[in-house]
């Protein structure tokens, strides 16, 4: 558990007063009216509802939501249990089994239990147009995510940040390394997973760090 006295509400109140955020929300509201956008609007900030700041232990950063019907649910890499696991999720499950010598508790690809266990599953971009990956790039989400990571870095201690892929790794420069921990490597996508994702052991390494910091381990 964190000793932080703040909540996500403090973060959102700060962002709401900024011009970029007002412009971002206006763009998003319009996008949901004029195009098909994922996740469902009420799930955009789902990660914050499931992982209160007081329970935060790990930040796992994705790129942008899945852009197929019924996949995105506001949690990075996660899909509803009735949806077939996407390729990246399949590779994450393979690495968990190899790393921890057991199957994941989330074999169905639904990572709600990780979120409730203290893993903030957040994408750098929180919305996407149907069948158009990164279509909501550069409308303000990247600034939102940068500000979020700065907020966590400033107000929390001993958070484990897991960054997979070049775009995620760029965020490490805004984290106070004296107070936090970073695990970084290639993305679990089939395009890059064999270049070092398999064998990264980020799941056991995360739990070892948490244990050393007197925090409970994640049930991966």
mmCIF file of N, CA, C and O in Angstrom, residues 20-35 37 127 136 138-140:
data_model
loop_
_atom_site.group_PDB
_atom_site.id
_atom_site.type_symbol
_atom_site.label_atom_id
_atom_site.label_comp_id
_atom_site.label_asym_id
_atom_site.label_seq_id
_atom_site.Cartn_x
_atom_site.Cartn_y
_atom_site.Cartn_z
ATOM 1 N N UNK A 20 -5.061 21.871 -22.850
ATOM 2 C CA UNK A 20 -4.920 20.652 -23.657
ATOM 3 C C UNK A 20 -6.023 19.654 -23.310
ATOM 4 O O UNK A 20 -6.557 18.959 -24.184
ATOM 5 N N UNK A 21 -6.375 19.574 -22.009
ATOM 6 C CA UNK A 21 -7.361 18.598 -21.551
ATOM 7 C C UNK A 21 -8.758 18.986 -22.040
ATOM 8 O O UNK A 21 -9.537 18.132 -22.494
ATOM 9 N N UNK A 22 -9.064 20.269 -21.979
ATOM 10 C CA UNK A 22 -10.365 20.748 -22.469
ATOM 11 C C UNK A 22 -10.511 20.431 -23.951
ATOM 12 O O UNK A 22 -11.566 19.976 -24.404
ATOM 13 N N UNK A 23 -9.433 20.668 -24.713
ATOM 14 C CA UNK A 23 -9.434 20.378 -26.146
ATOM 15 C C UNK A 23 -9.554 18.875 -26.403
ATOM 16 O O UNK A 23 -10.278 18.425 -27.308
ATOM 17 N N UNK A 24 -8.842 18.073 -25.608
ATOM 18 C CA UNK A 24 -8.878 16.615 -25.735
ATOM 19 C C UNK A 24 -10.293 16.085 -25.522
ATOM 20 O O UNK A 24 -10.798 15.298 -26.339
ATOM 21 N N UNK A 25 -10.938 16.495 -24.450
ATOM 22 C CA UNK A 25 -12.278 16.005 -24.137
ATOM 23 C C UNK A 25 -13.274 16.421 -25.219
ATOM 24 O O UNK A 25 -14.157 15.642 -25.608
ATOM 25 N N UNK A 26 -13.109 17.632 -25.747
ATOM 26 C CA UNK A 26 -13.974 18.104 -26.832
ATOM 27 C C UNK A 26 -13.815 17.208 -28.067
ATOM 28 O O UNK A 26 -14.794 16.804 -28.697
ATOM 29 N N UNK A 27 -12.551 16.879 -28.403
ATOM 30 C CA UNK A 27 -12.272 16.012 -29.555
ATOM 31 C C UNK A 27 -12.863 14.627 -29.354
ATOM 32 O O UNK A 27 -13.439 14.038 -30.283
ATOM 33 N N UNK A 28 -12.704 14.102 -28.144
ATOM 34 C CA UNK A 28 -13.212 12.756 -27.837
ATOM 35 C C UNK A 28 -14.731 12.715 -27.879
ATOM 36 O O UNK A 28 -15.331 11.800 -28.456
ATOM 37 N N UNK A 29 -15.375 13.717 -27.280
ATOM 38 C CA UNK A 29 -16.842 13.768 -27.295
ATOM 39 C C UNK A 29 -17.355 13.774 -28.728
ATOM 40 O O UNK A 29 -18.313 13.067 -29.070
ATOM 41 N N UNK A 30 -16.700 14.543 -29.584
ATOM 42 C CA UNK A 30 -17.099 14.627 -30.988
ATOM 43 C C UNK A 30 -16.861 13.299 -31.721
ATOM 44 O O UNK A 30 -17.685 12.858 -32.523
ATOM 45 N N UNK A 31 -15.732 12.646 -31.404
ATOM 46 C CA UNK A 31 -15.392 11.375 -32.053
ATOM 47 C C UNK A 31 -16.429 10.297 -31.748
ATOM 48 O O UNK A 31 -16.800 9.512 -32.636
ATOM 49 N N UNK A 32 -16.917 10.248 -30.515
ATOM 50 C CA UNK A 32 -17.908 9.236 -30.145
ATOM 51 C C UNK A 32 -19.247 9.471 -30.843
ATOM 52 O O UNK A 32 -20.030 8.543 -31.037
ATOM 53 N N UNK A 33 -19.501 10.728 -31.241
ATOM 54 C CA UNK A 33 -20.741 11.055 -31.962
ATOM 55 C C UNK A 33 -20.617 10.722 -33.445
ATOM 56 O O UNK A 33 -21.556 10.210 -34.063
ATOM 57 N N UNK A 34 -19.452 10.972 -34.017
ATOM 58 C CA UNK A 34 -19.298 10.890 -35.477
ATOM 59 C C UNK A 34 -18.687 9.592 -36.005
ATOM 60 O O UNK A 34 -18.801 9.284 -37.192
ATOM 61 N N UNK A 35 -17.992 8.827 -35.140
ATOM 62 C CA UNK A 35 -17.339 7.580 -35.582
ATOM 63 C C UNK A 35 -17.542 6.490 -34.528
ATOM 64 O O UNK A 35 -18.065 6.753 -33.446
ATOM 65 N N UNK A 37 -15.855 4.391 -31.806
ATOM 66 C CA UNK A 37 -14.655 4.544 -30.991
ATOM 67 C C UNK A 37 -14.664 3.506 -29.869
ATOM 68 O O UNK A 37 -15.720 3.190 -29.314
ATOM 69 N N UNK A 127 -8.099 6.101 -26.259
ATOM 70 C CA UNK A 127 -9.215 5.802 -27.152
ATOM 71 C C UNK A 127 -8.683 5.531 -28.564
ATOM 72 O O UNK A 127 -7.551 5.901 -28.888
ATOM 73 N N UNK A 136 -6.058 8.044 -32.602
ATOM 74 C CA UNK A 136 -6.207 9.172 -31.670
ATOM 75 C C UNK A 136 -4.857 9.622 -31.110
ATOM 76 O O UNK A 136 -4.760 10.178 -30.018
ATOM 77 N N UNK A 138 -1.759 12.048 -30.880
ATOM 78 C CA UNK A 138 -1.523 13.500 -30.979
ATOM 79 C C UNK A 138 -2.777 14.366 -30.856
ATOM 80 O O UNK A 138 -2.841 15.449 -31.422
ATOM 81 N N UNK A 139 -3.770 13.892 -30.106
ATOM 82 C CA UNK A 139 -4.910 14.789 -29.809
ATOM 83 C C UNK A 139 -4.891 15.213 -28.343
ATOM 84 O O UNK A 139 -5.780 15.943 -27.895
ATOM 85 N N UNK A 140 -3.866 14.731 -27.615
ATOM 86 C CA UNK A 140 -3.735 15.147 -26.213
ATOM 87 C C UNK A 140 -3.515 14.023 -25.218
ATOM 88 O O UNK A 140 -3.094 14.256 -24.089
#
